Coordinates of C-alpha atoms and ligand atoms in Angstrom, one line a residue:
M1 CA 98.0 93.5 124.2
K2 CA 99.6 91.0 121.8
Y3 CA 99.6 87.2 122.1
Y4 CA 102.3 84.9 121.1
S5 CA 102.3 81.2 120.4
L6 CA 103.9 78.9 123.0
N7 CA 105.4 77.0 120.1
N8 CA 107.1 80.2 119.1
N9 CA 106.6 79.6 115.4
S10 CA 103.8 81.9 114.3
K11 CA 103.1 85.6 114.3
D12 CA 101.9 87.6 117.3
V13 CA 98.2 88.4 117.1
S14 CA 95.7 90.8 118.8
F15 CA 93.2 89.8 121.4
L16 CA 90.3 89.3 119.0
N17 CA 92.4 87.4 116.5
A18 CA 93.6 85.1 119.3
V19 CA 90.0 84.5 120.3
K20 CA 89.0 83.8 116.7
N21 CA 92.0 81.5 116.0
G22 CA 91.8 79.5 119.2
L23 CA 95.1 77.9 118.5
A24 CA 98.0 79.5 116.7
S25 CA 98.9 78.2 113.3
D26 CA 101.8 76.3 114.7
R27 CA 99.3 74.5 117.1
G28 CA 100.7 76.4 120.0
L29 CA 98.5 77.9 122.8
Y30 CA 98.4 81.7 122.9
F31 CA 99.9 83.6 125.8
P32 CA 99.9 87.3 126.5
K33 CA 103.2 89.2 125.8
K34 CA 103.0 90.8 129.2
I35 CA 101.2 90.0 132.4
P36 CA 99.8 93.4 133.5
L37 CA 99.8 94.5 137.1
L38 CA 96.7 95.4 139.1
S39 CA 96.5 98.8 140.7
K40 CA 97.3 98.8 144.4
D41 CA 94.1 100.6 145.1
L42 CA 92.0 97.8 143.6
I43 CA 93.6 95.2 145.9
K44 CA 93.6 97.4 149.0
N45 CA 90.1 98.6 148.7
I46 CA 88.6 95.6 146.8
K47 CA 85.5 95.6 149.0
S48 CA 84.5 99.0 147.6
F49 CA 84.5 97.8 144.0
S50 CA 81.5 96.1 142.5
N51 CA 82.1 92.6 140.9
H52 CA 81.6 94.1 137.5
E53 CA 84.2 96.8 138.2
I54 CA 86.7 94.3 139.4
A55 CA 86.2 92.1 136.4
F56 CA 86.6 95.1 134.1
N57 CA 89.9 96.1 135.8
A58 CA 91.2 92.5 135.6
I59 CA 90.4 91.8 131.9
E60 CA 90.7 95.2 130.3
P61 CA 94.5 95.2 129.9
Y62 CA 94.2 91.8 128.1
V63 CA 91.6 93.1 125.6
G64 CA 93.1 96.5 125.0
K65 CA 91.7 98.5 122.1
D66 CA 90.2 95.5 120.4
I67 CA 86.8 96.0 122.2
P68 CA 85.7 99.6 123.2
N69 CA 85.5 100.0 127.0
E70 CA 81.7 100.6 127.0
R71 CA 81.1 97.5 125.0
L72 CA 83.5 95.5 127.2
K73 CA 81.6 96.7 130.3
R74 CA 78.3 95.5 128.7
I75 CA 79.9 92.1 127.9
I76 CA 81.0 91.7 131.5
E77 CA 77.6 92.7 132.8
E78 CA 75.9 90.1 130.6
T79 CA 78.5 87.5 131.5
L80 CA 78.4 87.9 135.2
S81 CA 74.7 88.0 135.7
F82 CA 74.3 85.5 138.5
D83 CA 75.6 84.9 142.1
F84 CA 78.8 83.5 143.4
P85 CA 78.1 82.7 147.0
I86 CA 80.8 81.5 149.5
I87 CA 79.4 78.9 151.9
P88 CA 81.4 78.1 155.1
I89 CA 81.9 74.4 155.8
T90 CA 84.2 74.5 158.8
N91 CA 86.0 77.3 160.5
S92 CA 88.8 77.2 158.0
I93 CA 87.1 75.7 154.9
S94 CA 84.5 77.3 152.6
S95 CA 83.1 76.6 149.2
L96 CA 82.9 79.2 146.5
E97 CA 79.9 78.1 144.4
L98 CA 80.6 78.8 140.7
F99 CA 77.6 76.8 139.5
H100 CA 74.7 79.3 139.5
G101 CA 74.9 80.1 135.8
P102 CA 72.4 78.9 133.1
T103 CA 73.9 75.4 132.8
L104 CA 74.9 75.1 136.4
A105 CA 78.6 74.7 135.6
F106 CA 81.5 77.0 136.3
K107 CA 82.3 77.1 132.6
D108 CA 79.3 79.3 132.0
V109 CA 81.4 82.4 132.7
G110 CA 84.1 81.7 130.2
A111 CA 81.7 80.5 127.6
R112 CA 79.4 83.5 127.9
F113 CA 82.4 85.9 127.8
M114 CA 83.9 84.2 124.7
A115 CA 80.5 84.1 122.9
R116 CA 80.0 87.8 123.4
C117 CA 83.6 88.7 122.3
L118 CA 83.2 86.6 119.1
A119 CA 79.8 88.1 118.4
Y120 CA 81.4 91.6 118.6
A121 CA 84.2 90.4 116.3
N122 CA 81.6 89.2 113.8
E123 CA 79.8 92.6 114.0
I124 CA 82.8 94.7 113.1
K125 CA 84.2 92.5 110.3
E126 CA 82.6 90.2 107.9
T127 CA 84.4 86.9 108.3
K128 CA 83.8 83.6 106.7
E129 CA 81.1 81.7 108.5
L130 CA 82.6 80.9 111.9
T131 CA 82.4 77.4 113.3
V132 CA 83.2 76.8 117.0
L133 CA 84.5 73.3 117.4
V134 CA 84.7 72.0 120.9
A135 CA 85.5 68.8 122.7
T136 CA 83.8 68.2 126.0
S137 CA 84.3 65.8 128.9
G138 CA 81.0 66.9 130.3
D139 CA 80.4 70.5 131.3
T140 CA 82.1 72.5 128.6
G141 CA 79.7 71.5 125.9
G142 CA 76.6 72.6 127.7
A143 CA 78.1 75.9 128.8
V144 CA 79.3 76.6 125.2
A145 CA 76.0 75.5 123.7
D146 CA 74.1 77.8 126.0
G147 CA 76.6 80.7 125.6
F148 CA 76.5 80.6 121.8
Y149 CA 72.9 79.6 121.3
D150 CA 71.3 81.7 118.6
V151 CA 74.4 83.9 118.2
E152 CA 74.2 85.2 114.6
G153 CA 76.9 84.0 112.2
I154 CA 78.3 81.3 114.5
K155 CA 77.8 77.6 114.2
V156 CA 78.8 75.3 117.2
V157 CA 79.9 71.7 116.8
I158 CA 80.4 69.8 120.0
L159 CA 82.2 66.5 120.3
Y160 CA 81.6 64.3 123.4
P161 CA 82.6 60.8 124.4
K162 CA 79.7 58.4 124.0
G163 CA 78.4 57.1 127.4
K164 CA 80.9 59.1 129.4
V165 CA 78.9 62.1 130.3
S166 CA 76.0 62.2 132.8
P167 CA 72.4 62.0 131.6
I168 CA 71.7 65.7 132.4
Q169 CA 74.9 66.8 130.8
E170 CA 74.0 64.8 127.7
K171 CA 70.6 66.5 127.5
Q172 CA 72.3 69.9 127.9
L173 CA 74.5 69.1 124.9
T174 CA 72.0 67.5 122.6
T175 CA 68.7 69.4 122.9
F176 CA 69.5 72.9 121.7
G177 CA 69.2 72.5 118.0
K178 CA 69.4 75.7 115.8
N179 CA 73.1 76.6 115.4
I180 CA 74.2 73.9 117.8
T181 CA 75.2 70.3 116.7
A182 CA 76.3 67.5 119.0
L183 CA 78.6 64.7 117.8
E184 CA 78.8 61.5 119.8
I185 CA 82.3 60.0 119.6
N186 CA 83.0 56.4 120.1
G187 CA 86.0 57.0 122.4
T188 CA 87.4 58.9 125.3
F189 CA 87.6 62.7 125.9
D190 CA 91.2 62.6 124.8
D191 CA 90.1 61.1 121.5
C192 CA 87.6 63.9 121.1
Q193 CA 90.3 66.5 121.9
D194 CA 92.7 64.9 119.4
M195 CA 90.1 65.1 116.7
V196 CA 89.5 68.7 117.4
K197 CA 93.2 69.4 117.3
S198 CA 93.5 67.6 113.9
A199 CA 90.7 69.6 112.4
F200 CA 92.4 72.8 113.3
I201 CA 95.4 72.1 111.2
D202 CA 93.5 70.4 108.3
S203 CA 94.1 72.7 105.3
E204 CA 91.0 71.5 103.4
I205 CA 88.8 72.4 106.3
K206 CA 90.5 75.7 106.8
E207 CA 89.8 76.6 103.2
K208 CA 86.1 76.2 103.6
S209 CA 85.4 77.7 106.9
T210 CA 86.9 79.5 109.9
L211 CA 87.2 77.2 112.8
T212 CA 87.7 78.3 116.4
S213 CA 88.0 76.4 119.6
A214 CA 85.9 77.0 122.7
N215 CA 87.9 74.8 125.0
S216 CA 89.8 76.4 127.8
I217 CA 92.7 76.8 125.5
N218 CA 90.8 79.8 124.0
I219 CA 92.1 82.9 125.7
A220 CA 88.6 84.4 126.1
R221 CA 87.4 81.4 128.1
W222 CA 90.6 81.0 130.0
L223 CA 91.2 84.6 131.1
A224 CA 87.6 85.3 132.1
Q225 CA 87.9 82.7 134.8
M226 CA 90.4 84.9 136.6
F227 CA 87.3 86.6 138.0
Y228 CA 86.5 83.7 140.4
F229 CA 89.8 84.3 142.2
F230 CA 89.0 88.0 142.7
I231 CA 85.7 87.1 144.3
A232 CA 87.4 84.5 146.5
F233 CA 89.8 87.1 147.7
K234 CA 87.2 89.8 148.1
E235 CA 84.7 87.6 150.0
R236 CA 87.2 85.4 151.9
P237 CA 85.7 84.6 155.4
N238 CA 89.1 84.9 157.2
P239 CA 90.9 88.0 155.9
D240 CA 93.4 87.9 158.7
K241 CA 94.7 84.5 157.5
K242 CA 96.7 83.4 154.5
L243 CA 94.5 82.3 151.6
A244 CA 94.7 78.9 150.0
I245 CA 92.5 78.0 147.0
S246 CA 91.8 74.4 146.0
V247 CA 90.9 74.0 142.4
P248 CA 89.3 70.8 141.1
S249 CA 91.2 70.4 137.9
G250 CA 91.0 68.6 134.6
N251 CA 92.4 70.7 131.7
F252 CA 93.9 73.2 134.2
G253 CA 92.4 76.3 132.6
N254 CA 90.8 77.4 135.8
L255 CA 93.8 76.9 138.0
C256 CA 96.0 78.6 135.4
A257 CA 93.6 81.6 135.4
G258 CA 94.0 81.8 139.2
L259 CA 97.8 81.8 138.7
M260 CA 97.5 84.7 136.2
A261 CA 95.5 86.7 138.8
K262 CA 98.2 86.0 141.3
Q263 CA 100.9 87.1 138.9
M264 CA 98.9 90.3 138.4
G265 CA 99.2 91.0 142.1
L266 CA 96.2 89.4 143.6
P267 CA 97.3 88.2 147.1
I268 CA 96.5 84.5 146.9
D269 CA 99.1 82.6 149.0
H270 CA 98.7 79.1 147.7
F271 CA 96.9 76.9 145.2
I272 CA 96.1 73.3 145.4
A273 CA 95.7 71.3 142.2
S274 CA 93.1 68.8 143.2
T275 CA 92.5 65.9 140.7
N276 CA 91.0 62.5 140.5
I277 CA 93.2 59.5 139.5
N278 CA 94.0 61.4 136.3
N279 CA 96.8 62.8 138.3
T280 CA 99.4 63.8 135.7
V281 CA 100.0 67.2 137.3
P282 CA 100.1 66.2 141.0
K283 CA 102.6 63.5 139.9
F284 CA 104.6 66.1 138.1
L285 CA 104.7 68.2 141.3
E286 CA 105.9 65.1 143.2
T287 CA 108.5 63.9 140.8
G288 CA 109.3 66.8 138.4
I289 CA 108.5 64.6 135.5
Y290 CA 105.5 65.3 133.3
S291 CA 104.2 62.1 131.9
A292 CA 100.9 62.3 130.0
K293 CA 98.6 59.3 130.4
K294 CA 95.5 58.0 128.7
S295 CA 92.5 59.4 130.7
Q296 CA 90.6 57.1 133.0
T297 CA 86.9 57.3 133.7
T298 CA 85.9 58.4 137.2
L299 CA 82.9 59.8 139.1
S300 CA 84.3 63.3 138.5
N301 CA 84.2 63.0 134.8
A302 CA 84.7 66.6 133.9
M303 CA 88.3 66.1 135.2
D304 CA 89.1 62.9 133.3
V305 CA 92.0 64.4 131.4
G306 CA 95.3 62.6 131.1
D307 CA 97.2 65.3 129.3
P308 CA 96.0 68.7 130.5
S309 CA 96.2 71.3 127.7
N310 CA 96.8 74.3 129.9
F311 CA 99.7 72.9 131.8
I312 CA 102.1 74.4 129.3
R313 CA 100.7 77.8 130.2
I314 CA 101.5 77.2 133.9
Q315 CA 105.0 76.3 133.0
E316 CA 105.3 79.6 131.0
I317 CA 104.0 81.6 133.9
F318 CA 106.8 80.2 136.1
N319 CA 109.4 80.2 133.4
N320 CA 109.6 76.4 133.6
D321 CA 111.1 76.7 137.1
L322 CA 109.9 73.6 139.1
F323 CA 111.0 75.2 142.3
K324 CA 108.8 78.2 141.8
I325 CA 105.9 76.1 140.6
K326 CA 106.1 74.1 143.8
K327 CA 106.2 77.2 145.9
S328 CA 102.8 78.3 144.6
I329 CA 101.0 75.0 143.9
S330 CA 100.6 71.7 145.8
G331 CA 99.0 68.7 144.2
S332 CA 96.6 66.2 145.6
Y333 CA 94.6 63.4 144.0
F334 CA 91.8 61.1 145.1
N335 CA 90.1 58.0 143.7
D336 CA 86.4 57.4 143.5
S337 CA 86.0 55.8 146.9
E338 CA 87.8 58.7 148.6
T339 CA 85.6 61.0 146.6
I340 CA 82.5 59.3 148.0
K341 CA 83.9 59.6 151.5
G342 CA 84.5 63.2 150.9
I343 CA 80.9 63.8 149.8
K344 CA 79.7 62.1 153.0
E345 CA 82.2 64.0 155.2
V346 CA 81.1 67.4 153.9
F347 CA 77.5 66.5 154.3
K348 CA 78.1 65.5 157.9
K349 CA 80.0 68.7 158.7
N350 CA 77.1 71.1 158.1
K351 CA 74.6 69.4 155.8
Y352 CA 76.4 70.8 152.8
I353 CA 75.8 68.9 149.5
T354 CA 78.7 68.8 147.1
D355 CA 79.2 67.1 143.8
P356 CA 82.1 64.8 143.2
H357 CA 84.3 67.5 141.7
G358 CA 83.7 69.8 144.7
A359 CA 84.4 66.9 147.0
I360 CA 87.8 66.5 145.5
G361 CA 88.4 70.2 145.9
Y362 CA 87.4 69.9 149.6
L363 CA 89.7 66.8 150.1
G364 CA 92.7 68.6 148.5
L365 CA 92.2 71.6 150.7
K366 CA 91.8 69.6 153.8
S367 CA 95.0 67.6 153.3
F368 CA 96.9 70.9 152.6
L369 CA 95.5 72.5 155.7
N370 CA 96.3 69.4 157.8
L371 CA 99.9 69.6 156.6
T372 CA 100.5 73.2 157.3
R373 CA 100.3 75.6 160.1
E374 CA 97.2 77.3 161.4
D375 CA 98.0 80.5 159.6
F376 CA 96.0 79.4 156.5
S377 CA 92.4 79.2 155.8
G378 CA 91.0 78.0 152.5
I379 CA 88.4 78.0 149.8
F380 CA 87.6 75.2 147.4
L381 CA 85.9 75.9 144.2
G382 CA 82.4 74.3 143.7
T383 CA 82.6 73.7 140.0
A384 CA 79.3 71.8 139.4
H385 CA 75.8 71.8 140.9
P386 CA 75.3 68.5 142.8
I387 CA 72.1 67.9 140.8
K388 CA 74.2 67.3 137.7
F389 CA 75.7 64.3 139.4
A390 CA 72.4 63.3 141.1
E391 CA 73.0 59.5 140.8
T392 CA 76.2 59.6 142.7
V393 CA 75.2 62.2 145.3
E394 CA 71.8 60.8 146.1
S395 CA 72.9 57.2 146.4
T396 CA 75.9 58.3 148.6
L397 CA 73.9 60.6 150.9
K398 CA 70.6 58.7 150.7
I399 CA 68.7 61.8 149.9
K400 CA 66.6 63.1 147.1
M401 CA 67.4 66.5 145.6
D402 CA 65.0 68.9 143.9
I403 CA 65.6 69.5 140.2
P404 CA 66.0 73.2 139.5
E405 CA 63.3 74.5 137.1
R406 CA 65.7 75.4 134.4
L407 CA 66.8 71.7 134.2
K408 CA 63.4 70.3 134.3
S409 CA 62.4 71.7 131.0
I410 CA 65.5 70.3 129.3
L411 CA 64.9 66.8 130.6
E412 CA 61.7 66.6 128.6
L413 CA 63.4 67.4 125.3
N414 CA 64.6 64.7 122.8
K415 CA 68.3 64.0 122.3
K416 CA 69.6 64.8 118.8
S417 CA 73.2 63.7 118.0
I418 CA 75.3 62.4 115.2
Q419 CA 77.5 59.3 115.8
I420 CA 81.1 59.6 114.7
E421 CA 83.7 56.8 114.7
N422 CA 86.8 58.5 113.5
Y423 CA 88.5 61.6 112.2
N424 CA 87.5 61.1 108.6
Q425 CA 83.9 61.1 109.5
L426 CA 84.3 64.3 111.4
K427 CA 86.1 65.8 108.5
S428 CA 83.4 64.9 106.0
F429 CA 80.8 66.3 108.4
L430 CA 82.6 69.6 108.6
L431 CA 83.2 69.8 104.8
D432 CA 79.7 68.8 103.8
R433 CA 77.9 71.5 105.7
Ligands
PLP1 C1 85.7 71.6 133.5 C2 85.5 71.2 134.9 C3 86.5 71.1 135.8 C4 88.0 71.3 135.4 O1 88.3 72.6 135.0 P1 89.6 72.8 134.2 O2 89.7 74.3 134.0 O3 89.5 72.0 132.9 O4 90.8 72.3 135.0 C5 86.2 70.8 137.1 N1 84.9 70.6 137.5 C6 83.9 70.7 136.7 C7 82.5 70.4 137.1 C8 84.1 71.0 135.3 O5 83.1 71.1 134.5

């Protein structure tokens, strides 16, 4: 499989080169030349395939000969080494919990997959020292830090907006040490993302080291997320009904992965793009006009994105045809007080505790199901463990949650970060090392 740049101004590259480059040299996102089709047998008999077999079938055509099949199978086994339970909330609404990985975030799967692909790339070819540079609005950083921790030959530099991530998230970013460095940026997530983008095209930096991204723009992170939608389809509680999946969205990598799975032939009937007030995409679906905005801070901070990077991939999947996009995706957005009400409502329904992101997924799904006929049932993606947003969840529900063991140990470690005010400081940091 070859990958082309969506800016159409750089050479096509192989899978591993696209993973190493992150962004194409013309700053475009990579996109596969072809969207492969799944075998009919896989879809028809999906229950008889193990999750590892399904993931292998889904991802193998995108990887091709770049990674030998046996190694790819091992990478998948190591990546998908935890559970993805589906929990029913009502007769027609369930939650697919994606947060049982090491950092309790759904981004663990993409980060672990990418780290293992890059580790393989490093093994087969001596490259200049590889630096993974990543901007995070909360969860990406922890998942990337964990996925890459102690991987030989790879340094990880994480940029996060000062004061805009939760205390647990901050600990997850700043306590690893070794090959992981956290930079605390005086600004928003969009500022962090802009700095990362500037570093990628900075020729002085490029001369000294090889930079790669680990944001959802990286194809290894993005495509590995397709797996969730296969699980949703395989384990859906109401197989006789049409399936709608509500995806709490920020940079739109996850939803875009779901759309790829659908293009490959996975029978998902509808998607809901559920956001907080950073509603650039739902507004686009309403008006047909894409108008990027500055991001605003909300309770669901991992979705505080005003100009989602992956949206351009969604447009590519649908050939920029607004009519087709709207046939597959509806948009919904909710402010913080609606989010709080959503958390309460879900808890009332069957004592289910959801974090603010999941609550937005739930609300988006509910409003879609209310509008349509009875022939649908739906799944919303639980993207973060509620304990990561303990302050909001506990004060809303007047409960106290237990802290899982693997978080307890992190909370006792000391934060280590470097303060950065502007791009020049980032640049000297990257050049000095
Ligand atoms: C990253 C993240 C999202 C948004 O995912 P995208 O792929 O960027 O749309 C939603 N919820 C949580 C908890 C996240 O960490």
